[in-house]
Short mmCIF file of C-alpha atoms in Angstrom, two decimals:
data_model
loop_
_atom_site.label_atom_id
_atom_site.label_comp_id
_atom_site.label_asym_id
_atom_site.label_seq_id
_atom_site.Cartn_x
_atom_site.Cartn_y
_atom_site.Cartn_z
CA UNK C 191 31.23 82.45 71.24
CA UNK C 192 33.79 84.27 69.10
CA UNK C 193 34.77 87.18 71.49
CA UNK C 194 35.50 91.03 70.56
CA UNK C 195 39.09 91.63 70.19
CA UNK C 196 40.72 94.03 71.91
CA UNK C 197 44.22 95.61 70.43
CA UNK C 198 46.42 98.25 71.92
CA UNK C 199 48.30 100.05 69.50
CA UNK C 200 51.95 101.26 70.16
CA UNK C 201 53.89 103.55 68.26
CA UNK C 202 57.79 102.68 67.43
CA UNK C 203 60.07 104.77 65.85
CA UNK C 204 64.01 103.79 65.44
CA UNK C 205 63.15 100.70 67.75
CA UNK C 206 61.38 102.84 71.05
CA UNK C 207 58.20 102.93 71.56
CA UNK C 208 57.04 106.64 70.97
CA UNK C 209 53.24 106.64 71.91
CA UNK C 210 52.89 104.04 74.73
CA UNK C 211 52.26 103.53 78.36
CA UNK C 212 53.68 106.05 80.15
CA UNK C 213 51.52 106.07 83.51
CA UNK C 214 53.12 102.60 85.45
CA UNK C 215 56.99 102.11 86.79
CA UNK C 216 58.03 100.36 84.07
CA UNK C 217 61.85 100.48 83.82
CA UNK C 218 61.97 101.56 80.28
CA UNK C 219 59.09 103.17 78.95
CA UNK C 220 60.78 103.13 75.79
CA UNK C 221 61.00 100.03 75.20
CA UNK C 222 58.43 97.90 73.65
CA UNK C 223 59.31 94.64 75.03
CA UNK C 224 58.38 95.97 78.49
CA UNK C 225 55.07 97.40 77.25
CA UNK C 226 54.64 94.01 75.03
CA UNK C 227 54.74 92.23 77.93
CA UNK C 228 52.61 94.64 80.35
CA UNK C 229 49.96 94.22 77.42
CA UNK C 230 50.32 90.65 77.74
CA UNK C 231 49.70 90.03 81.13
CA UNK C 232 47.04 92.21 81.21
CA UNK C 233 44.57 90.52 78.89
CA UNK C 234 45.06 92.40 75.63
CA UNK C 235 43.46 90.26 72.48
CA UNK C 236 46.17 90.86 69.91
CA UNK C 237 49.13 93.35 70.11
CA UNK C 238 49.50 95.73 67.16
CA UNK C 239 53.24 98.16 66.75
CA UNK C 240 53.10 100.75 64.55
CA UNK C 241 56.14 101.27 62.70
CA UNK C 242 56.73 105.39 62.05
CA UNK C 243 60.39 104.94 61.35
CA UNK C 244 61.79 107.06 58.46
CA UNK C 245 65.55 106.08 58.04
CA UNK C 246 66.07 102.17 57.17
CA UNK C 247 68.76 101.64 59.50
CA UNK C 248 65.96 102.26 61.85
CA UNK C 249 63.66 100.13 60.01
CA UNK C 250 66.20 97.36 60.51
CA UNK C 251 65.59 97.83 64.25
CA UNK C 252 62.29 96.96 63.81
CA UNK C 253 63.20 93.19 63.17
CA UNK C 254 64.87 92.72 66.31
CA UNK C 255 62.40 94.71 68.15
CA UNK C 256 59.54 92.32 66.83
CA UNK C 257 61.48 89.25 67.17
CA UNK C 258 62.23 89.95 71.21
CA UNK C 259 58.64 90.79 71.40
CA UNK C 260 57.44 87.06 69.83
CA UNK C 261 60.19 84.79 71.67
CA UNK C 262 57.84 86.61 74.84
CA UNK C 263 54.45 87.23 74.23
CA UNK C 264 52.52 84.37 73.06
CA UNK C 265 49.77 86.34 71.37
CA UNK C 266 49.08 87.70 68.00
CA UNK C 267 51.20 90.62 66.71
CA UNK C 268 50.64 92.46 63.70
CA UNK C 269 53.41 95.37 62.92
CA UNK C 270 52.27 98.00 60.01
CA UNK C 271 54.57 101.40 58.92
CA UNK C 272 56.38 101.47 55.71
CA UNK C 273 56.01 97.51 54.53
CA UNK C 274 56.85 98.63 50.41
CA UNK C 275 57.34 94.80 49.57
CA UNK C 276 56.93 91.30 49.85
CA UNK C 277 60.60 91.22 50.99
CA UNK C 278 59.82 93.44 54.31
CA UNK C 279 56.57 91.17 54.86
CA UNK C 280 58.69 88.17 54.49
CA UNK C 281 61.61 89.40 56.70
CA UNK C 282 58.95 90.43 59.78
CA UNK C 283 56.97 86.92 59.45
CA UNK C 284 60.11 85.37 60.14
CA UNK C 285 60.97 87.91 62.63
CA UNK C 286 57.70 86.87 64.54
CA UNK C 287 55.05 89.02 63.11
CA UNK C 288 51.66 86.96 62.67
CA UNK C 289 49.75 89.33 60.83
CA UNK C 290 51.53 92.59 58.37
CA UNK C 291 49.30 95.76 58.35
CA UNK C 292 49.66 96.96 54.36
CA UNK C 293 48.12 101.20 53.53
CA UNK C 294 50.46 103.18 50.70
CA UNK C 295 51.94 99.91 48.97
CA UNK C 296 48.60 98.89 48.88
CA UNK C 297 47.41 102.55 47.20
CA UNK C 298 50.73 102.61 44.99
CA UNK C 299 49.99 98.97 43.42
CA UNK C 300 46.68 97.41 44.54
CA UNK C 301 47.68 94.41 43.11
CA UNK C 302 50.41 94.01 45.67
CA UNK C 303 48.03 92.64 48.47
CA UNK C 304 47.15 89.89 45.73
CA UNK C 305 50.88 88.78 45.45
CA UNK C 306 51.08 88.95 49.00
CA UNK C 307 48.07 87.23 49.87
CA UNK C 308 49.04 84.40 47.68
CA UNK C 309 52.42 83.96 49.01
CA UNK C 310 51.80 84.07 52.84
CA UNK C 311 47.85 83.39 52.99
CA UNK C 312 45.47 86.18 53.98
CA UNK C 313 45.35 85.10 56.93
CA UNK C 314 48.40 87.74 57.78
CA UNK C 315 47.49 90.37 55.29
CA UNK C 316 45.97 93.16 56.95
CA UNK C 317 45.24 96.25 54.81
CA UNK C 318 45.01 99.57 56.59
CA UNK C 319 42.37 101.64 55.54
CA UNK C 320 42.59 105.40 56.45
CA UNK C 321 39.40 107.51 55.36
CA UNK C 322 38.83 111.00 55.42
CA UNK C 323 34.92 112.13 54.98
CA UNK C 324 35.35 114.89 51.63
CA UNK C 325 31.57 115.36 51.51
CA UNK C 326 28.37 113.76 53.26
CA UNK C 327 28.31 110.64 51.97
CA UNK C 328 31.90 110.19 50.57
CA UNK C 329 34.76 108.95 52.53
CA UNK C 330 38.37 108.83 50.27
CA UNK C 331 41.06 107.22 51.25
CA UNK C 332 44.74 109.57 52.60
CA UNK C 333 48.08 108.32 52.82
CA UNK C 334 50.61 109.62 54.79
CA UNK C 335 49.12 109.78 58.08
CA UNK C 336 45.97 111.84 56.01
CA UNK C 337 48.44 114.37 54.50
CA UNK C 338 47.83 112.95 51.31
CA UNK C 339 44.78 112.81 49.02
CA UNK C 340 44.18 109.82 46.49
CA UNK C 341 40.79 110.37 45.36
CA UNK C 342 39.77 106.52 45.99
CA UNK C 343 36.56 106.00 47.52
CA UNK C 344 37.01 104.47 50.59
CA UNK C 345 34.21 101.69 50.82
CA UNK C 346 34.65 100.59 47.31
CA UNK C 347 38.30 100.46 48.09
CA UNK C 348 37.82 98.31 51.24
CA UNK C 349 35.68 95.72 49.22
CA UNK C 350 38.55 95.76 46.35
CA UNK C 351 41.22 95.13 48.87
CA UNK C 352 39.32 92.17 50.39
CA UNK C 353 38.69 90.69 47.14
CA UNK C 354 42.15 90.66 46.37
CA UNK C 355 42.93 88.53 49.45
CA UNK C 356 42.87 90.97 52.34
CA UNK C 357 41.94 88.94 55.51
CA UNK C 358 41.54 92.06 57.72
CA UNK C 359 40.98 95.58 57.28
CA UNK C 360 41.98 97.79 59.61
CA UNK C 361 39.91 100.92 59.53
CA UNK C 362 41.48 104.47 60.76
CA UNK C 363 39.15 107.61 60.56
CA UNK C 364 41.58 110.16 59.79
CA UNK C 365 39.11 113.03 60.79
CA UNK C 366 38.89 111.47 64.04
CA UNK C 367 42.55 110.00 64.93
CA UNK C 368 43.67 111.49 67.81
CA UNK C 369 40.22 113.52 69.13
CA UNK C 370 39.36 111.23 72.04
CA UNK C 371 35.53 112.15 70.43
CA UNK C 372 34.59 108.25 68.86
CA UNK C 373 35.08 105.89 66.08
CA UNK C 374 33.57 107.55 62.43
CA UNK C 375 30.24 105.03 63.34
CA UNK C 376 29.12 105.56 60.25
CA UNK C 377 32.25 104.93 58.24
CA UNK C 378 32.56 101.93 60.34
CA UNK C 379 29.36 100.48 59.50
CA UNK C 380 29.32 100.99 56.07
CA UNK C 381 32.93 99.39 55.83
CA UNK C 382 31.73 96.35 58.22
CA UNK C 383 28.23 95.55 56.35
CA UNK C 384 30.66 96.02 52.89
CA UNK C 385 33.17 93.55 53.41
CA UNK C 386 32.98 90.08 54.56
CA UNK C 387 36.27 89.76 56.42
CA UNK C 388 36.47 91.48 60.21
CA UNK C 389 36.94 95.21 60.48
CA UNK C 390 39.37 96.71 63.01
CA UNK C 391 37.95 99.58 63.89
CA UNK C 392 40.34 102.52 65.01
CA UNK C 393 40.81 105.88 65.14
CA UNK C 394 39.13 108.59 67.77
CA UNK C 395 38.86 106.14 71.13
CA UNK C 396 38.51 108.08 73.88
CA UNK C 397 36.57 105.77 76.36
CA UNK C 398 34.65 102.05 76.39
CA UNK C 399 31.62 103.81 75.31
CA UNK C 400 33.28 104.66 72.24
CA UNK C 401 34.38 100.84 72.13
CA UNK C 402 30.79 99.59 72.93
CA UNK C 403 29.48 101.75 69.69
CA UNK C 404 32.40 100.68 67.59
CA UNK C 405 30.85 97.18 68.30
CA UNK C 406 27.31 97.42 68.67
CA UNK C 407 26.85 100.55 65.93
CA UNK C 408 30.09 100.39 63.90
CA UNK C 409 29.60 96.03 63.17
CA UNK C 410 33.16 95.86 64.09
CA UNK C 411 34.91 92.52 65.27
CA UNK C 412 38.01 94.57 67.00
CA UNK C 413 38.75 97.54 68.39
CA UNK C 414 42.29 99.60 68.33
CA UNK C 415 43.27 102.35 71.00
CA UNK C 416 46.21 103.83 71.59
CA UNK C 417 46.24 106.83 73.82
CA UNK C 418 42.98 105.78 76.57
CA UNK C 419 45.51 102.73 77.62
CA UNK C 420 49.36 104.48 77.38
CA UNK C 421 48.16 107.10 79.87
CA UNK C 422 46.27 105.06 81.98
CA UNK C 423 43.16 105.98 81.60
CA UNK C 424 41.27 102.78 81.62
CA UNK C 425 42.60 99.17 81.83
CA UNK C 426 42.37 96.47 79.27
CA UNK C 427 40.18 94.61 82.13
CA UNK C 428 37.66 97.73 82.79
CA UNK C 429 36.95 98.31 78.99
CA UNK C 430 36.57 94.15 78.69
CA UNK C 431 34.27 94.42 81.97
CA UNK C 432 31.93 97.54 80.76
CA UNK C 433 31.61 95.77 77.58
CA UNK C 434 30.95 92.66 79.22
CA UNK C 435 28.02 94.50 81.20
CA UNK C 436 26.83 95.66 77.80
CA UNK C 437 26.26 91.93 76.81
CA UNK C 438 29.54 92.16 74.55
CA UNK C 439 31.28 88.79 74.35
CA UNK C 440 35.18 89.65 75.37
CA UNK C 441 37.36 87.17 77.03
CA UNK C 442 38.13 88.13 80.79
CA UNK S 220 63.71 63.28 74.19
CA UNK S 221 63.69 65.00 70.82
CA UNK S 222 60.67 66.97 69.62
CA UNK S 223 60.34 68.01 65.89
CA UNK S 224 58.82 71.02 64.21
CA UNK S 225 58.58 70.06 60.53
CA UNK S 226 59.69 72.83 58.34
CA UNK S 227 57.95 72.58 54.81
CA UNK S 228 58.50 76.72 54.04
CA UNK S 229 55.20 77.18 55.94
CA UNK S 230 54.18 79.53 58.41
CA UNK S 231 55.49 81.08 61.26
CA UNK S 232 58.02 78.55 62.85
CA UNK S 233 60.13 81.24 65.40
CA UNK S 234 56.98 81.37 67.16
CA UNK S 235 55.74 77.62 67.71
CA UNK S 236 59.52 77.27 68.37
CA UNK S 237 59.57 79.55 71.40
CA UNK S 238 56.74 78.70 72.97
CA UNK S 239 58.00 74.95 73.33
CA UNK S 240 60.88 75.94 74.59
CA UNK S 241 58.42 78.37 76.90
CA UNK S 242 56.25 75.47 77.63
CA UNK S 243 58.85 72.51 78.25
CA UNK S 244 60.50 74.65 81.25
CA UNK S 245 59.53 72.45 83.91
CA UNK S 246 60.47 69.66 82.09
CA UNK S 247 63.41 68.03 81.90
CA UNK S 248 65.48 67.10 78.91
CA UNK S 249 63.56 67.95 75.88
CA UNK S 250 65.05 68.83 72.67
CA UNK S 251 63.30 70.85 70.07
CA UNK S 252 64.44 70.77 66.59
CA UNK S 253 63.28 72.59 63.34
CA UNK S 254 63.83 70.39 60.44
CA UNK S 255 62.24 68.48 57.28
CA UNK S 256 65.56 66.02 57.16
CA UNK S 257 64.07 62.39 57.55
CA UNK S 258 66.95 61.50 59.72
CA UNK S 259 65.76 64.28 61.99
CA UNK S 260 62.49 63.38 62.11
CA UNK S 261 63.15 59.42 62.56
CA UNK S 262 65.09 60.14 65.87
CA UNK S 263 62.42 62.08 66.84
CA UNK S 264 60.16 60.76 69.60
CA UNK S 265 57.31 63.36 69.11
CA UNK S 266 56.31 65.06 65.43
CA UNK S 267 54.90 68.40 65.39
CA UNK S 268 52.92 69.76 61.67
CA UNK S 269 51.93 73.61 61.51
CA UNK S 270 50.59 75.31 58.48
CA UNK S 271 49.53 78.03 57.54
CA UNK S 272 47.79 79.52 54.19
CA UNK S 273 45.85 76.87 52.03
CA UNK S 274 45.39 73.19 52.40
CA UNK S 275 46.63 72.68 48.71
CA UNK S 276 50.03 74.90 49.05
CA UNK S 277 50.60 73.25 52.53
CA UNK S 278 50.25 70.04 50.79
CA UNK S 279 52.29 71.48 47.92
CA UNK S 280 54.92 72.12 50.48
CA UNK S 281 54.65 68.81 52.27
CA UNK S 282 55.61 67.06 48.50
CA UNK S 283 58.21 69.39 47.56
CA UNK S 284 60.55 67.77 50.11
CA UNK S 285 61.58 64.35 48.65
CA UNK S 286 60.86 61.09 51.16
CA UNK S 287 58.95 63.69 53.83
CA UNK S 288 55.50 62.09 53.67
CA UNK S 289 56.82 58.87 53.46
CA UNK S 290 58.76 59.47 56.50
CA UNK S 291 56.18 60.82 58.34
CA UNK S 292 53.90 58.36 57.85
CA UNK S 293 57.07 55.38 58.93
CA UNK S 294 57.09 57.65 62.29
CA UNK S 295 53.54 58.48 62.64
CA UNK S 296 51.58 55.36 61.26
CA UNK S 297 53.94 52.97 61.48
CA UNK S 298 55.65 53.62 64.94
CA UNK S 299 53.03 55.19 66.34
CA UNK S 300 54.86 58.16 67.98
CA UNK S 301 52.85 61.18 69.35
CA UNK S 302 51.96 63.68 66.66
CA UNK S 303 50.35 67.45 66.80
CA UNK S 304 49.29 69.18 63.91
CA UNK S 305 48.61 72.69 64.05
CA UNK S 306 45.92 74.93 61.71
CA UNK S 307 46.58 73.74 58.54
CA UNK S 308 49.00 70.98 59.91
CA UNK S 309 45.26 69.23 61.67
CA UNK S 310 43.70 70.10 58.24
CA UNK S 311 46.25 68.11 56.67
CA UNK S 312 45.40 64.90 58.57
CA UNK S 313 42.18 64.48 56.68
CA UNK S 314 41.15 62.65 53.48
CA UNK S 315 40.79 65.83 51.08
CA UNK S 316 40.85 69.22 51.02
CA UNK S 317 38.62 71.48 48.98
CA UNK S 318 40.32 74.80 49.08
CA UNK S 319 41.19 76.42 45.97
CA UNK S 320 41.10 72.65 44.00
CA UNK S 321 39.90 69.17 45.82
CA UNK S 322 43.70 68.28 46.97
CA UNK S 323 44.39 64.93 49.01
CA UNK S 324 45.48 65.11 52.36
CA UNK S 325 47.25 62.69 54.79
CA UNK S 326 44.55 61.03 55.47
CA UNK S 327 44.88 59.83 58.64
CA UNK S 328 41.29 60.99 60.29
CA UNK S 329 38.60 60.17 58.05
CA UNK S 330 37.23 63.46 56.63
CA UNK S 331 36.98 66.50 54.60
CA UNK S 332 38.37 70.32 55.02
CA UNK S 333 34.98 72.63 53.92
CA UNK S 334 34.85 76.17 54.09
CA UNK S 335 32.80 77.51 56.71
CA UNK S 336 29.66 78.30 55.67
CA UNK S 337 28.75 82.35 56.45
CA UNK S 338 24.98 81.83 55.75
CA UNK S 339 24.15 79.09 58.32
CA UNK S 340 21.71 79.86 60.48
CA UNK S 341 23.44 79.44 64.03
CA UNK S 342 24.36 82.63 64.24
CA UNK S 343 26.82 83.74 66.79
CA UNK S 344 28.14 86.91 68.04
CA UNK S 345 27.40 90.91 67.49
CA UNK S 346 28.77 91.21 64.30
CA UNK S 347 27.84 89.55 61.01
CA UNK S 348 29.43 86.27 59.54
CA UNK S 349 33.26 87.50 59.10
CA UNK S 350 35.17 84.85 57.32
CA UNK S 351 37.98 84.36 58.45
CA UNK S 352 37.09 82.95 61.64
CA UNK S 353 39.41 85.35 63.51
CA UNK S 354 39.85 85.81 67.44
CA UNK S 355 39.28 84.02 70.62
CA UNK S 356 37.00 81.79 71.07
CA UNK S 357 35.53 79.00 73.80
CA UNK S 358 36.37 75.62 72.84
CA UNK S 359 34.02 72.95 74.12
CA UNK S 360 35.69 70.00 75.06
CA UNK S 361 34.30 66.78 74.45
CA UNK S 362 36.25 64.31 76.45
CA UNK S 363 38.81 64.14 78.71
CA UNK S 364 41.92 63.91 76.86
CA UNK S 365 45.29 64.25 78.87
CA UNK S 366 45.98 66.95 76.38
CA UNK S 367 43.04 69.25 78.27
CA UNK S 368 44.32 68.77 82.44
CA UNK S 369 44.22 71.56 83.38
CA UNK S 370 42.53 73.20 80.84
CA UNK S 371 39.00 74.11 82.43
CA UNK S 372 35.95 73.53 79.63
CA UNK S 373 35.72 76.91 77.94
CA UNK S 374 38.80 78.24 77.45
CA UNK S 375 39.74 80.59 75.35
CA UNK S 376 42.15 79.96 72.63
CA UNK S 377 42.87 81.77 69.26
CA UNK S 378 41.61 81.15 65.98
CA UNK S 379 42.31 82.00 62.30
CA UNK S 380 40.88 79.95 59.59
CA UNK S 381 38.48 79.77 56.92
CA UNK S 382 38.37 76.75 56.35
CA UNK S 383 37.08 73.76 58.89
CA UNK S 384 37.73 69.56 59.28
CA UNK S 385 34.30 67.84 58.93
CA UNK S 386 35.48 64.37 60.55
CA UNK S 387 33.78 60.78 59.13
CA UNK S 388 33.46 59.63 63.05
CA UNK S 389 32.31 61.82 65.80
CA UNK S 390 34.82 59.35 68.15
CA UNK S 391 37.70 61.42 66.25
CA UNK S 392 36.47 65.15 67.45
CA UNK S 393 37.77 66.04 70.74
CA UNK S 394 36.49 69.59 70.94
CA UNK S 395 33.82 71.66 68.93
CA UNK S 396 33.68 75.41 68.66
CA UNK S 397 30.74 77.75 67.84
CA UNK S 398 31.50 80.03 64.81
CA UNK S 399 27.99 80.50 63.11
CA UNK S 400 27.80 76.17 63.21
CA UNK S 401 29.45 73.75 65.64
CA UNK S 402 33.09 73.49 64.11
CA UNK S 403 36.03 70.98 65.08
CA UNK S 404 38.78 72.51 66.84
CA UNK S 405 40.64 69.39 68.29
CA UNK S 406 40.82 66.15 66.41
CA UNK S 407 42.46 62.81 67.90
CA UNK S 408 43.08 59.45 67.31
CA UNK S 409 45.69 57.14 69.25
CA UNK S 410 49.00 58.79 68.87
CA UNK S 411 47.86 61.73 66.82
CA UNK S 412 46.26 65.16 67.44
CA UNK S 413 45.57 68.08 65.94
CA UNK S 414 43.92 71.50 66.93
CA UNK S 415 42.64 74.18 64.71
CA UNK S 416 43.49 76.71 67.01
CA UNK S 417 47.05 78.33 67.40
CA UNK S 418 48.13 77.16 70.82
CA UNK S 419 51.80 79.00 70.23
CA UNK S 420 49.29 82.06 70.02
CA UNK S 421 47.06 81.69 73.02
CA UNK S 422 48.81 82.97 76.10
CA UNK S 423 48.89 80.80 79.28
CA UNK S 424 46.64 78.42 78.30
CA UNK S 425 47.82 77.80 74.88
CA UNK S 426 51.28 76.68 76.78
CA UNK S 427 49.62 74.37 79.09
CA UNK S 428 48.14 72.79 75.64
CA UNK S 429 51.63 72.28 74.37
CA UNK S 430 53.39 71.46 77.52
CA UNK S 431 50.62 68.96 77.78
CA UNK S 432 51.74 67.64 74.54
CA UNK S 433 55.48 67.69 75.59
CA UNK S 434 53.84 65.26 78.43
CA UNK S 435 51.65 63.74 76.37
CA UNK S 436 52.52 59.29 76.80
CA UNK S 437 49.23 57.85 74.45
#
């Protein structure tokens, strides 16, 4: 049985990890081989790095950061953070990336996940989603780590972005990033029932309960944290194990 | 010996590349090469063919390089040496392909490359039919290849495809696994092999696949 994915996200900017473990005697905290290969070991489904670099000399970085992290983890990567064009997705396939996470380009020039599913398959186009709720039923999409409003509705824009060759979409409730309080169930739902490729869900983990609704509530075939796993605060094995309990297939 | 990764501008070579080199450490004196030069390939003594994206760019790609199928099939067919393809590589080793337009394969195993149907009724899983088939998943094996020793009956490998091998002869499917229907995800016959899984993307076990391969006398 297909089994529910389970991706730690870690934060990079100028080449160091930023947002990562920080609980276990690991030599250099900052540096995202180490926590690459601590995720590794440990069981994690897919790794994903977040890119938050500003400057492109540190965006240059990033390269040799990814390709150090693929000549020693054998498992699927996918990096996101300022990829503009099909050069930068190029450069970090060949760097070692297997999948390339996709959010403003896409919003600039929707027709840029076409090209770029054409060219290297959707199989590694991943479009990052990030939803704010504006009223009751309407979710919009925010760039710019939610700063900035685009006016695009957010489920219509998730279908759009899979018919144009998306073959993931990674989902990140702005309103709850960062509250520890849950996934947005119900944006996660309605994006999961909406499109037919998998749904990342992310944004708001703060413990395997919140994981087990993502999955059982939310319809989604992954689930992202960041912050429940850098400080230590549950393993990749007990959040695989509770969901396991649950009768949620995970691979242990 | 020599060990080739064909290079037709598909895919993610750096990473099948490493993890040979990973998984021939105990071995001794293997040589892995990238290349598409038919020189290359003839003193090769084992053929490896990834892929990734569609079955008719693949194949696209495979063309583009003048004398490369040709060669392939001298090393392959004719001298019989041990051959892996990977993902789109295995898809390639059918008779046709039917993504995007009905495109000819290799057609060394007898069948066709379908999409996988989301409305069949074996459903699988929490969530509902995602295509791609994306993730890990158990592969039932269904013989006891000396590419699966120590490789316990479902394992866990990874998967990303949408599209699957429907073989002519059942004696050519190795393993099967459950997406929503009973899907192929190792195909063999004498010297050749293929796996629809990434086993450069599945951790410890996906190594022991490959250094099995590295091992691998048919």
């Amino acid at each position: 049985m297909l089994t529910i994915r389970i991706i730690p996200c870690l934060d990079v900017k100028n080449g160091r990890v930023v947002k990562g473990i920080n609980f276990i005697d690991l030599k250099d905290a900052g540096d995202p081989l180490e926590q690459a290969k601590f995720y590794d070991k440990s069981g994690a489904d897919e790794l994903c790095f977040l890119d938050i670099t500003a400057s492109n000399e540190g965006r240059e970085i990033l390269f040799d950061v990814v390709s150090k992290t693929a000549e020693n983890c054998f498992m699927p990567l996918t990096v996101g953070g300022g990829v503009r064009n099909i050069e930068d997705i190029r450069k970090l396939l060949l760097s070692g990336a297997d999948k390339v996470s996709i959010n403003t380009a896409a919003v600039d020039n929707p027709l840029f996940v076409k090209q770029a599913a054409e060219k290297f398959g959707s199989q590694c186009i991943v479009v990052a989603v990030d939803p704010k709720k504006v009223s009751a039923n309407r979710y919009e999409i925010f760039t710019h780590g939610g700063r900035n409003p685009t006016g695009i509705e957010a489920i219509q824009w998730a279908k759009q972005m899979a018919s144009y060759g998306a073959g993931e979409i990674l989902l990140t409730s702005m309103d709850r990033d960062g509250t520890n309080d849950g996934y947005d169930i119900n944006l996660t739902r309605a994006v999961s029932d909406s499109v037919p490729v998998p749904v990342v869900a992310s944004g708001g983990v703060g413990g395997p309960s919140h994981m087990l609704e993502g999955i059982l509530e939310g319809h989604a075939s992954a689930v992202l944290a960041a912050s429940i796993f850098h400080f230590g605060k549950y393993t990749i094995s007990e959040v695989k194990e509770y969901l396991r309990d649950a009768g949620v297939p995970v691979r242990l | 010996m020599q060990v080739v990764i064909i290079d037709f501008g598909s895919g993610n070579l750096k990473s099948l590349y490493t993890s040979l080199e990973r998984a021939k450490k105990d071995l001794n004196n293997i040589n892995i090469i990238v290349s598409n030069n038919s020189i290359d390939i003839k003193n090769s003594d084992k053929v490896i063919l990834p892929g990734v994206g569609t079955y008719s760019d693949c194949k696209k790609g495979l063309e583009s390089i003048t004398g490369l199928i040709e060669t392939l099939e001298e090393v392959v067919i004719g001298k019989r040496r041990p051959f892996l393809g990977i993902c789109v590589g295995m898809q390639l080793m059918s008779t046709f392909g039917l993504e995007n337009s009905k495109t000819q394969g290799l057609g060394w195993i007898p069948g066709k490359v379908v999409p996988i149907d989301p409305s069949s009724k074996v459903a699988t899983g929490l969530t509902k039919p995602k295509i791609p088939h994306m993730g890990w998943n158990e592969v039932n094996l269904n013989s006891s290849h000396d590419i699966f020793n120590g490789i316990s009956k479902n394992s866990y490998f990874y998967f990303v495809h949408s599209f699957h091998f429907i073989c002519d002869l059942k004696d050519n499917i190795l393993a099967t696994v459950d997406y929503h229907q009973s899907l192929v995800s190792v195909v063999g016959k004498e010297n050749m092999l293929g796996t629809q899984f990434h086993p450069e993307k599945s951790q410890l076990l996906g190594l022991k696949f490959l250094s099995n391969f590295l091992k691998w006398n048919p």
